[in-house]
Amino acid sequence: MLYFKEENDRLVCQLCSYYCKLKPNQTGICGVNKNTGDKIECLVYGHIGAINIDPIEKKPLYHFLPKTKSLSLGTVGCNFKCSFCQNHGMSQEKNIDKSKYHSPQDVVNIARKYKCESISYTYNEPTIFYPYAKDIAIEAKKYGIKNVYVSNGFESSEVIDDMKGLIDAVNIDLKCFNDKYYKKNLGGNLNQVLENLKHFKRNGIWVEVTTLLVPTKNDSKEELESIARFIKEELDEFTPWHISSFHPDYKDLDLPRTSFESLKLAHDIGKDFGLKYVYIGNIGFDNNTHCPKCNEIVLKRNRFEVLENSVKNGKCPKCNYELEGVYPKMKSIRKTGFCGSFYPESKEEILSYIDDFNKNFEVNGTFDTKAMIVPHAGYVYSGFTANIAYNICKDKKPKRVIVIGPTHNVYYEKASVALYDEYETPFGNIEIDKKYSQELIEKYDVLGFNEELHLEHSTETQAPFIKHYFPDAQIIEMIYGKVDFKALSEVIDEFLEDEENLILISTDLSHFHTQEKANKLDNICLNAIAKKDMEMFDEGCEACGKIGVKAIIYSAIKKNYNSKVLHYCTSYNKTKDASRVVGYTSALIGN
């Protein structure tokens, strides 16, 4: 949208419903949007006055992603002048601290770093910095982060329409039901706030309403009934109404705190008018959410803390009623299938293995690793060999680790990319980059998703190492069947273009030969890897992950990368049985 329009010799600001008509160098009522000659500039763009990580319940939003974190930020300035403002140090401030600048990308990176599922524009009136909030919201959407407005409800109709698809939820302060009080003491006007509440609803934005009960100002029975009636008749009976307690602040220091009797009166009025979700906030009163159908407690709270959350995919667990609001979907998990067999069940036991592995080797030289070849047998057999590669790369900080391994049990003529949300390990779950995985499937014909393949030890045995050595990385799991190595190499080529990717090729070598024959066959593979000799792979090399190994070496040739074999052993090292062994190696690809 255009944030301003021309009208004669002035520019009209279109951020809020004041529609300030500004002459050159004039600033609007908010104090932060200025006619600079050819445009209206948002002076607080990038200049944050406060930023915190809050529970979403603090906004307050009780029916929007409960028990999640929201990165909350605001600037200075406001288009209202509430005498009881509890954030007056920001909202009524006009001096802008420009010593620090936070780009929209900076803000989203903070939200991602601290795993916030939403960003809330709050503390002061966010409508006055909508150009900044919008750019943050656009960036946040790329990462699945939702956006929340905590507002006085005096947006322009143009902004509310522009919010559609960007802003996911709003909490609007319906401060009273007296137009004279709005105009004289607060700002704006009641009718516009009421119309905007309906506008938000029409645009499909989740709405919750808050009323701060200020003694003698807006706490009469008649006024509270008018608010409850409006919510019920003009919004709907399922719109949550938060009734908050006033404490003396700013210019209203002589007023008493809101009595519990007044809060309870408002609560009961809301219930009597048929509102299903009425909450008394910020005093520790019963803030539980009850199912409107069976009255089961589905969310139990103490102030802003969710003590119990029994909502399942947005539904009551008792009667399956679909609760009003926006609720997180249950995350799909790539469950472990070989924990306790190929590797230990406990984190402590795995760490003990890794500690022992790291006592018995030294690293010489440096290597800029793009990809690793690692074995996938039980840790007692091949863990030491795999750990060498992981340890050498432990200082890398990949954004995502792509683990590619063969299927051992399911016939498939493609490579399957896991489309779960998380990957289970004894060290805690790893986030799967689901968006990236989906984009890969859409781009390459050789890729698909077949859930049956993703109970596979060739990739799963790598997950604990990945979580231990690269704790902040996301994971991509790719399991291939009968595919052409050149087709797989094309996908790997794309992975190698991104410096934030680390590729793992999972394979064991020859299976169940004598130690002497295994050494002979495996030596062919080791030389093919070390010399990047594609023809040599077909001269007797045996490996269950041969397709993946050939694909990465083929890509290494195209990229002019080097290869380095780190270690080779067989199961004989553990079993001392030379009649039937399996071979293992680890290697690095890079520069």
Coordinates of C-alpha atoms in Angstrom, one line a residue:
M1 CA 0.0 0.0 0.0
L2 CA 1.0 3.7 -0.3
Y3 CA 1.5 5.1 3.2
F4 CA 0.5 8.6 2.1
K5 CA -1.3 10.4 -0.7
E6 CA -1.1 13.9 -2.1
E7 CA -3.8 16.5 -1.4
N8 CA -3.2 20.0 -2.7
D9 CA 0.1 21.2 -1.1
R10 CA 0.0 18.6 1.7
L11 CA 0.7 14.9 2.1
V12 CA -2.0 12.8 3.9
C13 CA -0.7 10.1 6.2
Q14 CA -2.7 6.9 5.7
L15 CA -1.3 4.9 8.7
C16 CA -4.1 5.7 11.2
S17 CA -7.6 7.1 11.1
Y18 CA -6.5 10.6 11.9
Y19 CA -5.3 10.9 8.3
C20 CA -3.0 13.8 9.3
K21 CA -2.6 16.4 6.4
L22 CA 1.0 17.4 6.7
K23 CA 2.8 20.4 5.3
P24 CA 6.5 20.0 4.4
N25 CA 8.5 19.4 7.6
Q26 CA 5.4 18.8 9.7
T27 CA 5.0 15.8 11.9
G28 CA 1.7 14.0 12.6
I29 CA -0.1 13.6 15.9
C30 CA 2.0 10.5 16.6
G31 CA 5.2 12.6 16.6
V32 CA 7.1 10.1 14.4
N33 CA 5.8 10.3 10.9
K34 CA 7.0 13.4 9.0
N35 CA 6.5 15.1 5.7
T36 CA 10.0 15.3 4.4
G37 CA 9.1 16.9 1.1
D38 CA 8.3 14.1 -1.4
K39 CA 7.1 11.5 1.1
I40 CA 6.1 10.8 4.7
E41 CA 9.0 9.2 6.5
C42 CA 8.5 6.9 9.4
L43 CA 11.3 8.4 11.7
V44 CA 11.3 5.4 14.0
Y45 CA 11.9 2.8 11.2
G46 CA 14.6 0.5 12.6
H47 CA 14.9 2.3 15.9
I48 CA 13.5 0.1 18.6
G49 CA 12.7 1.5 22.0
A50 CA 12.3 -1.9 23.8
I51 CA 12.6 -5.5 22.8
N52 CA 11.9 -8.5 25.0
I53 CA 10.9 -12.2 24.8
D54 CA 7.5 -12.7 26.4
P55 CA 5.0 -15.5 26.7
I56 CA 2.2 -14.8 24.2
E57 CA -0.2 -14.8 27.1
K58 CA 1.3 -11.5 28.2
K59 CA -0.1 -9.6 25.2
P60 CA -2.7 -10.9 26.3
L61 CA -3.6 -13.5 23.7
Y62 CA -5.0 -16.7 25.2
H63 CA -6.3 -18.4 22.1
F64 CA -3.3 -17.8 19.8
L65 CA -0.4 -20.3 19.9
P66 CA -0.7 -20.8 23.7
K67 CA 2.4 -21.5 25.7
T68 CA 4.7 -20.1 23.0
K69 CA 7.3 -17.3 23.0
S70 CA 6.7 -14.0 21.2
L71 CA 9.5 -11.5 20.4
S72 CA 7.9 -8.2 21.5
L73 CA 9.1 -4.8 20.4
G74 CA 8.0 -1.2 20.2
T75 CA 9.3 2.2 19.3
V76 CA 8.6 5.7 20.8
G77 CA 5.5 7.6 19.9
C78 CA 1.7 7.2 19.9
N79 CA -1.4 8.6 18.3
F80 CA -3.3 8.5 21.6
K81 CA -2.7 10.4 24.9
C82 CA -4.1 8.1 27.6
S83 CA -3.5 9.6 31.1
F84 CA -3.2 6.1 32.6
C85 CA -0.7 4.7 30.0
Q86 CA 1.5 2.1 31.6
N87 CA 4.1 2.5 28.8
H88 CA 4.1 6.3 28.8
G89 CA 7.9 6.4 28.9
M90 CA 7.8 5.1 25.3
S91 CA 4.4 6.1 24.0
Q92 CA 4.6 9.7 25.0
E93 CA 8.3 10.1 24.1
K94 CA 9.1 12.1 21.0
N95 CA 12.9 11.9 21.1
I96 CA 14.1 9.1 18.9
D97 CA 17.3 7.2 19.9
K98 CA 19.0 6.5 16.6
S99 CA 22.2 5.1 18.0
K100 CA 21.2 1.6 17.0
Y101 CA 19.5 0.3 13.9
H102 CA 17.7 -3.0 13.6
S103 CA 16.9 -4.1 10.1
P104 CA 13.8 -6.3 9.6
Q105 CA 16.2 -9.2 9.0
D106 CA 18.0 -8.4 12.3
V107 CA 14.6 -8.7 14.2
V108 CA 13.7 -11.9 12.5
N109 CA 17.1 -13.4 13.2
I110 CA 16.6 -12.7 16.9
A111 CA 13.2 -14.4 16.8
R112 CA 14.7 -17.4 15.1
K113 CA 17.7 -17.6 17.5
Y114 CA 15.4 -17.7 20.5
K115 CA 12.8 -19.9 18.8
C116 CA 10.0 -17.4 19.1
E117 CA 6.9 -18.5 17.1
S118 CA 5.6 -15.0 16.7
I119 CA 6.7 -11.4 16.7
S120 CA 4.5 -8.9 18.6
Y121 CA 4.4 -5.2 17.8
T122 CA 3.4 -3.7 21.1
Y123 CA 4.4 -1.4 24.0
N124 CA 3.5 1.7 22.0
E125 CA 0.9 2.0 19.2
P126 CA 2.3 -0.2 16.3
T127 CA 0.2 1.5 13.7
I128 CA 2.5 4.5 13.7
F129 CA 5.4 2.3 12.7
Y130 CA 3.5 0.1 10.3
P131 CA 6.0 0.5 7.5
Y132 CA 8.7 -1.1 9.7
A133 CA 6.4 -3.7 11.2
K134 CA 5.2 -4.7 7.8
D135 CA 8.7 -5.3 6.5
I136 CA 9.5 -7.4 9.6
A137 CA 6.3 -9.4 9.1
I138 CA 7.2 -10.1 5.4
E139 CA 10.6 -11.4 6.4
A140 CA 9.1 -13.4 9.4
K141 CA 6.7 -15.1 7.1
K142 CA 9.6 -16.6 5.2
Y143 CA 10.4 -18.6 8.3
G144 CA 6.9 -19.5 9.4
I145 CA 6.9 -16.9 12.2
K146 CA 3.5 -15.3 12.9
N147 CA 2.9 -11.6 13.6
V148 CA 0.8 -10.0 16.3
Y149 CA -0.5 -6.5 16.8
V150 CA -1.3 -5.1 20.3
S151 CA -3.2 -1.9 19.4
N152 CA -5.6 0.8 20.3
G153 CA -7.6 -0.1 17.2
F154 CA -7.3 3.3 15.4
E155 CA -5.7 2.0 12.3
S156 CA -6.7 3.3 8.9
S157 CA -8.9 1.1 6.8
E158 CA -6.1 0.9 4.3
V159 CA -3.7 -0.5 6.8
I160 CA -6.2 -3.1 8.1
D161 CA -6.7 -4.3 4.5
D162 CA -2.9 -4.3 4.0
M163 CA -2.5 -6.4 7.1
K164 CA -4.5 -9.3 5.6
G165 CA -2.1 -12.3 5.2
L166 CA 0.6 -10.6 7.2
I167 CA -0.8 -9.9 10.6
D168 CA -2.2 -13.1 12.2
A169 CA -3.7 -11.8 15.4
V170 CA -4.6 -8.6 17.1
N171 CA -5.4 -7.6 20.7
I172 CA -7.4 -4.4 20.6
D173 CA -7.8 -2.2 23.6
L174 CA -11.5 -1.3 23.7
K175 CA -10.8 1.4 26.4
C176 CA -14.4 2.4 27.1
F177 CA -17.8 2.8 25.5
N178 CA -18.0 6.5 25.7
D179 CA -17.2 8.6 22.7
K180 CA -16.7 11.8 24.7
Y181 CA -14.1 10.1 26.9
Y182 CA -12.3 8.8 23.9
K183 CA -12.1 12.2 22.2
K184 CA -11.3 14.3 25.3
N185 CA -9.1 12.0 27.3
L186 CA -7.7 9.2 25.1
G187 CA -7.6 10.1 21.4
G188 CA -9.4 8.9 18.3
N189 CA -13.1 8.1 18.6
L190 CA -15.2 5.2 19.7
N191 CA -17.1 4.6 16.5
Q192 CA -13.9 4.2 14.5
V193 CA -12.4 1.7 17.0
L194 CA -15.7 -0.3 16.9
E195 CA -15.7 -0.3 13.1
N196 CA -12.1 -1.4 12.9
L197 CA -12.8 -4.3 15.3
K198 CA -15.4 -5.5 12.8
H199 CA -13.0 -4.8 9.9
F200 CA -10.3 -7.0 11.5
K201 CA -12.9 -9.8 11.9
R202 CA -14.0 -9.5 8.3
N203 CA -10.3 -9.8 7.1
G204 CA -9.9 -13.1 8.9
I205 CA -7.4 -11.8 11.5
W206 CA -7.8 -13.4 15.0
V207 CA -9.2 -10.8 17.4
E208 CA -9.1 -10.7 21.2
V209 CA -10.3 -7.6 23.1
T210 CA -8.9 -6.0 26.3
T211 CA -10.5 -3.5 28.5
L212 CA -8.5 -1.9 31.3
L213 CA -10.9 -1.1 34.1
V214 CA -10.1 2.4 35.4
P215 CA -12.1 3.3 38.5
T216 CA -14.7 6.0 37.9
K217 CA -13.7 6.3 34.2
N218 CA -15.1 3.2 32.5
D219 CA -16.3 0.7 35.1
S220 CA -20.0 1.5 35.4
K221 CA -22.4 -1.4 34.9
E222 CA -24.0 0.3 32.0
E223 CA -20.7 0.8 30.1
L224 CA -19.6 -2.7 30.8
E225 CA -22.9 -4.1 29.5
S226 CA -22.4 -2.0 26.3
I227 CA -19.0 -3.5 25.7
A228 CA -20.2 -7.0 26.3
R229 CA -23.2 -6.5 24.0
F230 CA -21.0 -5.1 21.2
I231 CA -18.6 -8.0 21.4
K232 CA -21.4 -10.6 21.4
E233 CA -23.6 -9.0 18.7
E234 CA -21.0 -7.3 16.4
L235 CA -18.0 -9.6 16.7
D236 CA -19.2 -13.0 18.1
E237 CA -19.7 -14.9 21.3
F238 CA -16.3 -16.6 20.9
T239 CA -14.2 -13.4 20.8
P240 CA -12.1 -13.5 24.0
W241 CA -12.6 -10.5 26.4
H242 CA -9.7 -9.7 28.7
I243 CA -10.6 -7.5 31.7
S244 CA -7.5 -6.0 33.2
S245 CA -6.8 -4.3 36.5
F246 CA -5.6 -0.7 36.6
H247 CA -2.8 0.5 38.9
P248 CA -2.0 4.2 39.4
D249 CA 0.4 5.4 36.7
Y250 CA 1.5 8.4 34.6
K251 CA -1.1 11.2 35.2
D252 CA -3.6 9.1 37.1
L253 CA -1.7 8.6 40.3
D254 CA -4.6 9.7 42.5
L255 CA -6.9 6.9 41.3
P256 CA -7.2 3.7 43.3
R257 CA -6.4 0.3 42.0
T258 CA -9.3 -1.6 40.3
S259 CA -11.2 -3.5 43.0
F260 CA -11.8 -7.2 42.6
E261 CA -15.5 -6.5 42.8
S262 CA -15.3 -4.3 39.7
L263 CA -13.4 -7.0 37.8
K264 CA -15.8 -9.7 38.9
L265 CA -18.7 -7.6 37.9
A266 CA -17.3 -7.1 34.4
H267 CA -16.5 -10.9 34.2
D268 CA -20.1 -11.8 35.2
I269 CA -21.6 -9.3 32.8
G270 CA -19.6 -10.8 29.9
K271 CA -20.8 -14.3 30.9
D272 CA -24.4 -13.2 31.3
F273 CA -24.3 -11.7 27.8
G274 CA -23.2 -15.1 26.5
L275 CA -19.5 -14.5 25.9
K276 CA -17.8 -17.9 26.0
Y277 CA -14.3 -16.7 26.9
V278 CA -14.0 -14.0 29.5
Y279 CA -10.8 -13.5 31.5
I280 CA -9.8 -11.4 34.5
G281 CA -6.2 -10.5 33.8
N282 CA -3.1 -9.5 35.8
I283 CA -4.3 -10.3 39.3
G284 CA -3.9 -14.1 39.5
F285 CA -7.6 -14.9 39.2
D286 CA -8.9 -18.0 37.4
N287 CA -7.7 -17.6 33.9
N288 CA -8.5 -21.1 32.7
T289 CA -10.0 -21.8 29.3
H290 CA -13.0 -24.1 29.4
C291 CA -14.4 -25.9 26.4
P292 CA -17.7 -24.1 25.5
K293 CA -19.4 -27.5 24.8
C294 CA -18.5 -29.8 27.7
N295 CA -16.8 -27.2 30.1
E296 CA -13.6 -29.3 30.4
I297 CA -10.6 -27.2 31.4
V298 CA -8.4 -27.3 28.3
L299 CA -5.8 -24.6 29.3
K300 CA -4.9 -24.0 32.9
R301 CA -3.1 -20.8 33.6
N302 CA -1.5 -18.9 36.5
R303 CA -1.3 -15.3 35.2
F304 CA 0.9 -15.5 32.1
E305 CA 2.1 -19.1 32.7
V306 CA 0.3 -22.0 31.1
L307 CA 0.4 -24.8 33.7
E308 CA -1.5 -27.4 31.6
N309 CA -2.4 -27.5 27.9
S310 CA -4.5 -30.4 26.8
V311 CA -5.6 -28.9 23.5
K312 CA -4.8 -31.4 20.7
N313 CA -4.7 -29.9 17.2
G314 CA -7.1 -27.2 18.3
K315 CA -9.6 -29.5 19.8
C316 CA -11.0 -30.4 23.2
P317 CA -9.5 -33.7 24.3
K318 CA -12.7 -34.8 26.0
C319 CA -15.5 -34.0 23.4
N320 CA -13.4 -33.2 20.3
Y321 CA -15.0 -29.7 20.0
E322 CA -12.9 -27.5 17.7
L323 CA -11.9 -24.6 19.9
E324 CA -11.9 -21.0 18.6
G325 CA -8.5 -19.5 18.1
V326 CA -5.2 -20.3 16.4
Y327 CA -3.5 -23.4 17.9
P328 CA -0.2 -25.1 17.0
K329 CA -0.6 -28.2 15.1
M330 CA 0.9 -31.3 16.6
K331 CA 4.4 -31.6 15.3
S332 CA 5.1 -34.7 13.2
I333 CA 8.2 -36.5 14.4
R334 CA 10.6 -38.8 12.6
K335 CA 10.7 -41.3 15.4
T336 CA 13.8 -43.4 16.2
G337 CA 13.7 -47.0 15.1
F338 CA 17.2 -48.3 16.0
C339 CA 17.8 -46.6 19.4
G340 CA 19.0 -49.3 21.8
S341 CA 20.3 -51.5 19.0
F342 CA 22.6 -49.7 16.6
Y343 CA 23.3 -47.0 19.2
P344 CA 22.5 -46.5 22.9
E345 CA 19.2 -45.3 24.2
S346 CA 20.7 -42.9 26.7
K347 CA 22.5 -39.6 26.0
E348 CA 25.0 -40.4 28.8
E349 CA 26.0 -43.7 27.2
I350 CA 26.4 -42.1 23.8
L351 CA 28.6 -39.3 25.3
S352 CA 30.7 -42.0 27.0
Y353 CA 31.3 -43.6 23.6
I354 CA 32.2 -40.3 22.0
D355 CA 34.6 -39.4 24.9
D356 CA 36.3 -42.8 24.4
F357 CA 36.5 -42.3 20.6
N358 CA 38.1 -38.9 21.0
K359 CA 40.9 -40.2 23.3
N360 CA 42.4 -42.3 20.6
F361 CA 43.2 -40.1 17.6
E362 CA 44.8 -36.7 16.8
V363 CA 43.9 -34.3 14.0
N364 CA 46.7 -33.1 11.7
G365 CA 46.3 -30.3 9.2
T366 CA 43.2 -28.4 8.2
F367 CA 40.5 -29.1 5.6
D368 CA 37.5 -27.0 4.5
T369 CA 34.9 -29.7 4.5
K370 CA 31.9 -29.6 2.2
A371 CA 30.8 -33.2 2.7
M372 CA 31.7 -36.3 4.7
I373 CA 31.5 -40.0 4.0
V374 CA 30.7 -41.9 7.2
P375 CA 29.7 -45.5 8.1
H376 CA 26.4 -46.5 9.7
A377 CA 26.9 -49.7 11.5
G378 CA 26.4 -50.1 15.3
Y379 CA 28.6 -47.7 17.2
V380 CA 30.6 -50.5 18.8
Y381 CA 31.8 -51.4 15.2
S382 CA 31.9 -48.2 13.2
G383 CA 31.4 -45.4 15.7
F384 CA 35.1 -44.6 16.1
T385 CA 35.5 -44.3 12.3
A386 CA 32.5 -42.1 11.9
N387 CA 33.4 -39.9 14.9
I388 CA 36.8 -39.0 13.4
A389 CA 35.0 -37.1 10.6
Y390 CA 32.6 -35.5 12.9
N391 CA 35.3 -34.4 15.3
I392 CA 37.4 -32.9 12.6
C393 CA 34.4 -30.8 11.5
K394 CA 33.2 -29.9 15.0
D395 CA 34.0 -26.2 14.6
K396 CA 31.8 -25.8 11.5
K397 CA 28.5 -24.0 12.1
P398 CA 26.2 -25.4 9.3
K399 CA 22.7 -24.1 9.0
R400 CA 21.6 -27.5 7.9
V401 CA 23.1 -31.0 7.7
I402 CA 21.9 -33.1 4.8
V403 CA 22.3 -36.8 5.5
I404 CA 22.0 -39.1 2.5
G405 CA 21.8 -42.9 2.9
P406 CA 20.6 -46.0 1.1
T407 CA 17.4 -47.8 1.9
H408 CA 18.0 -51.4 3.2
N409 CA 14.4 -52.6 3.4
V410 CA 12.0 -50.8 1.0
Y411 CA 12.2 -50.9 -2.8
Y412 CA 11.9 -47.4 -4.2
E413 CA 12.9 -45.9 -7.6
K414 CA 13.5 -42.4 -6.2
A415 CA 15.1 -40.7 -3.3
S416 CA 12.7 -39.9 -0.4
V417 CA 13.1 -36.6 1.5
A418 CA 11.6 -36.6 5.0
L419 CA 8.7 -34.2 5.4
Y420 CA 8.4 -34.3 9.2
D421 CA 8.7 -31.4 11.5
E422 CA 11.4 -32.8 13.8
Y423 CA 13.9 -35.7 14.0
E424 CA 14.0 -37.6 17.3
T425 CA 17.4 -38.4 19.0
P426 CA 18.4 -39.2 22.6
F427 CA 20.0 -35.7 22.7
G428 CA 16.7 -34.0 21.9
N429 CA 14.9 -33.5 18.7
I430 CA 16.5 -31.8 15.6
E431 CA 14.4 -29.4 13.6
I432 CA 13.8 -30.6 10.0
D433 CA 14.0 -27.8 7.4
K434 CA 10.6 -28.9 6.1
K435 CA 10.2 -25.9 3.7
Y436 CA 13.6 -26.5 2.1
S437 CA 12.8 -30.3 1.8
Q438 CA 9.5 -29.5 0.1
E439 CA 11.1 -27.2 -2.3
L440 CA 13.6 -29.9 -3.3
I441 CA 10.9 -32.4 -4.0
E442 CA 9.0 -29.9 -6.2
K443 CA 12.2 -29.1 -8.1
Y444 CA 13.7 -32.5 -8.8
D445 CA 11.9 -35.4 -10.4
V446 CA 14.3 -37.9 -8.7
L447 CA 13.0 -36.8 -5.3
G448 CA 9.7 -37.7 -3.5
F449 CA 8.4 -38.6 -0.1
N450 CA 7.7 -42.2 0.9
E451 CA 7.1 -42.5 4.7
E452 CA 8.0 -46.2 4.6
L453 CA 11.6 -45.5 3.8
H454 CA 12.1 -43.3 6.9
L455 CA 12.7 -46.1 9.3
E456 CA 16.3 -46.5 8.2
H457 CA 19.4 -47.0 10.2
S458 CA 21.8 -45.7 7.5
T459 CA 20.7 -42.2 8.3
E460 CA 19.4 -42.5 11.8
T461 CA 22.7 -43.6 13.2
Q462 CA 24.1 -40.2 12.1
A463 CA 21.5 -38.2 14.0
P464 CA 23.0 -38.4 17.5
F465 CA 26.4 -37.3 16.1
I466 CA 24.7 -34.4 14.3
K467 CA 22.9 -33.2 17.4
H468 CA 26.0 -33.5 19.5
Y469 CA 28.5 -31.8 17.1
F470 CA 26.2 -29.3 15.4
P471 CA 23.5 -28.6 18.0
D472 CA 22.0 -25.6 16.2
A473 CA 21.8 -27.1 12.8
Q474 CA 18.6 -28.3 11.0
I475 CA 18.5 -31.6 9.3
I476 CA 17.5 -32.9 5.9
E477 CA 17.1 -36.7 5.6
M478 CA 17.3 -38.2 2.2
I479 CA 17.0 -42.0 1.6
Y480 CA 17.5 -43.3 -1.9
G481 CA 16.6 -46.5 -3.6
K482 CA 17.2 -47.5 -7.2
V483 CA 18.4 -44.1 -8.6
D484 CA 21.0 -43.0 -11.1
F485 CA 24.0 -41.6 -9.3
K486 CA 24.2 -38.7 -11.8
A487 CA 20.7 -37.6 -11.0
L488 CA 21.5 -37.7 -7.3
S489 CA 24.7 -35.7 -8.0
E490 CA 22.6 -32.9 -9.6
V491 CA 20.8 -32.5 -6.3
I492 CA 24.1 -32.6 -4.4
D493 CA 25.5 -29.9 -6.7
E494 CA 22.8 -27.6 -5.4
F495 CA 23.6 -28.4 -1.8
L496 CA 27.2 -27.6 -2.4
E497 CA 26.3 -24.1 -3.7
D498 CA 25.2 -23.1 -0.2
E499 CA 28.1 -22.5 2.2
E500 CA 25.7 -23.2 5.1
N501 CA 25.1 -26.8 4.1
L502 CA 27.1 -29.8 5.3
I503 CA 26.5 -33.1 3.4
L504 CA 26.8 -36.5 5.0
I505 CA 27.0 -39.6 2.7
S506 CA 26.3 -42.7 4.7
T507 CA 27.7 -46.0 3.7
D508 CA 29.4 -49.2 4.9
L509 CA 31.7 -51.1 2.6
S510 CA 31.9 -54.8 1.7
H511 CA 29.7 -57.2 3.7
F512 CA 30.4 -60.7 5.1
H513 CA 33.6 -61.6 3.3
T514 CA 36.8 -62.9 5.0
Q515 CA 39.1 -60.2 6.3
E516 CA 41.5 -60.8 3.5
K517 CA 38.9 -60.5 0.7
A518 CA 37.2 -57.5 2.4
N519 CA 40.5 -55.6 2.6
K520 CA 41.0 -56.3 -1.1
L521 CA 37.5 -55.2 -2.2
D522 CA 37.4 -52.2 0.2
N523 CA 40.8 -51.0 -1.1
I524 CA 39.2 -50.5 -4.5
C525 CA 36.6 -48.2 -3.0
L526 CA 39.1 -46.3 -0.9
N527 CA 41.3 -45.7 -3.9
A528 CA 38.3 -44.6 -6.0
I529 CA 37.4 -42.1 -3.3
A530 CA 40.9 -40.8 -2.8
K531 CA 41.7 -40.6 -6.5
K532 CA 38.2 -39.5 -7.5
D533 CA 38.3 -42.2 -10.1
M534 CA 34.7 -43.0 -11.3
E535 CA 35.7 -46.0 -13.4
M536 CA 37.4 -47.6 -10.4
F537 CA 34.1 -47.8 -8.6
D538 CA 33.0 -50.4 -11.1
E539 CA 36.1 -52.6 -10.7
G540 CA 34.8 -54.6 -7.7
C541 CA 33.9 -51.9 -5.2
E542 CA 31.2 -53.1 -2.8
A543 CA 29.3 -50.6 -0.6
C544 CA 25.6 -50.5 0.4
G545 CA 25.8 -46.7 -0.2
K546 CA 27.8 -46.9 -3.4
I547 CA 25.2 -44.8 -5.3
G548 CA 25.6 -42.0 -2.7
V549 CA 29.4 -42.2 -2.7
K550 CA 29.6 -42.1 -6.5
A551 CA 27.3 -39.1 -6.5
I552 CA 29.4 -37.1 -4.1
I553 CA 32.6 -38.0 -5.9
Y554 CA 31.1 -37.1 -9.2
S555 CA 30.1 -33.7 -7.8
A556 CA 33.5 -33.3 -6.3
I557 CA 35.0 -33.7 -9.7
K558 CA 32.7 -31.1 -11.2
K559 CA 33.5 -28.7 -8.4
N560 CA 37.2 -29.5 -8.4
Y561 CA 37.1 -30.5 -4.7
N562 CA 39.7 -32.7 -3.1
S563 CA 38.9 -35.9 -1.2
K564 CA 40.7 -37.3 1.8
V565 CA 40.2 -40.8 3.3
L566 CA 40.5 -40.6 7.1
H567 CA 40.2 -44.1 8.4
Y568 CA 39.4 -47.7 7.5
C569 CA 38.6 -50.7 9.6
T570 CA 36.4 -53.8 9.6
S571 CA 34.2 -55.4 12.2
Y572 CA 37.2 -57.8 12.9
N573 CA 38.6 -55.0 15.1
K574 CA 35.8 -55.6 17.5
T575 CA 34.8 -59.3 17.0
K576 CA 38.2 -60.8 16.2
D577 CA 36.4 -63.1 13.8
A578 CA 38.2 -62.9 10.4
S579 CA 35.8 -65.2 8.6
R580 CA 32.9 -62.8 8.1
V581 CA 33.5 -59.0 8.4
V582 CA 32.0 -55.7 7.3
G583 CA 34.2 -52.8 6.1
Y584 CA 33.9 -49.2 7.3
T585 CA 35.5 -45.9 6.2
S586 CA 35.3 -42.2 6.8
A587 CA 36.4 -39.5 4.3
L588 CA 36.1 -35.8 3.7
I589 CA 35.3 -33.9 0.5
G590 CA 36.3 -30.2 0.2
N591 CA 39.5 -28.1 -0.1

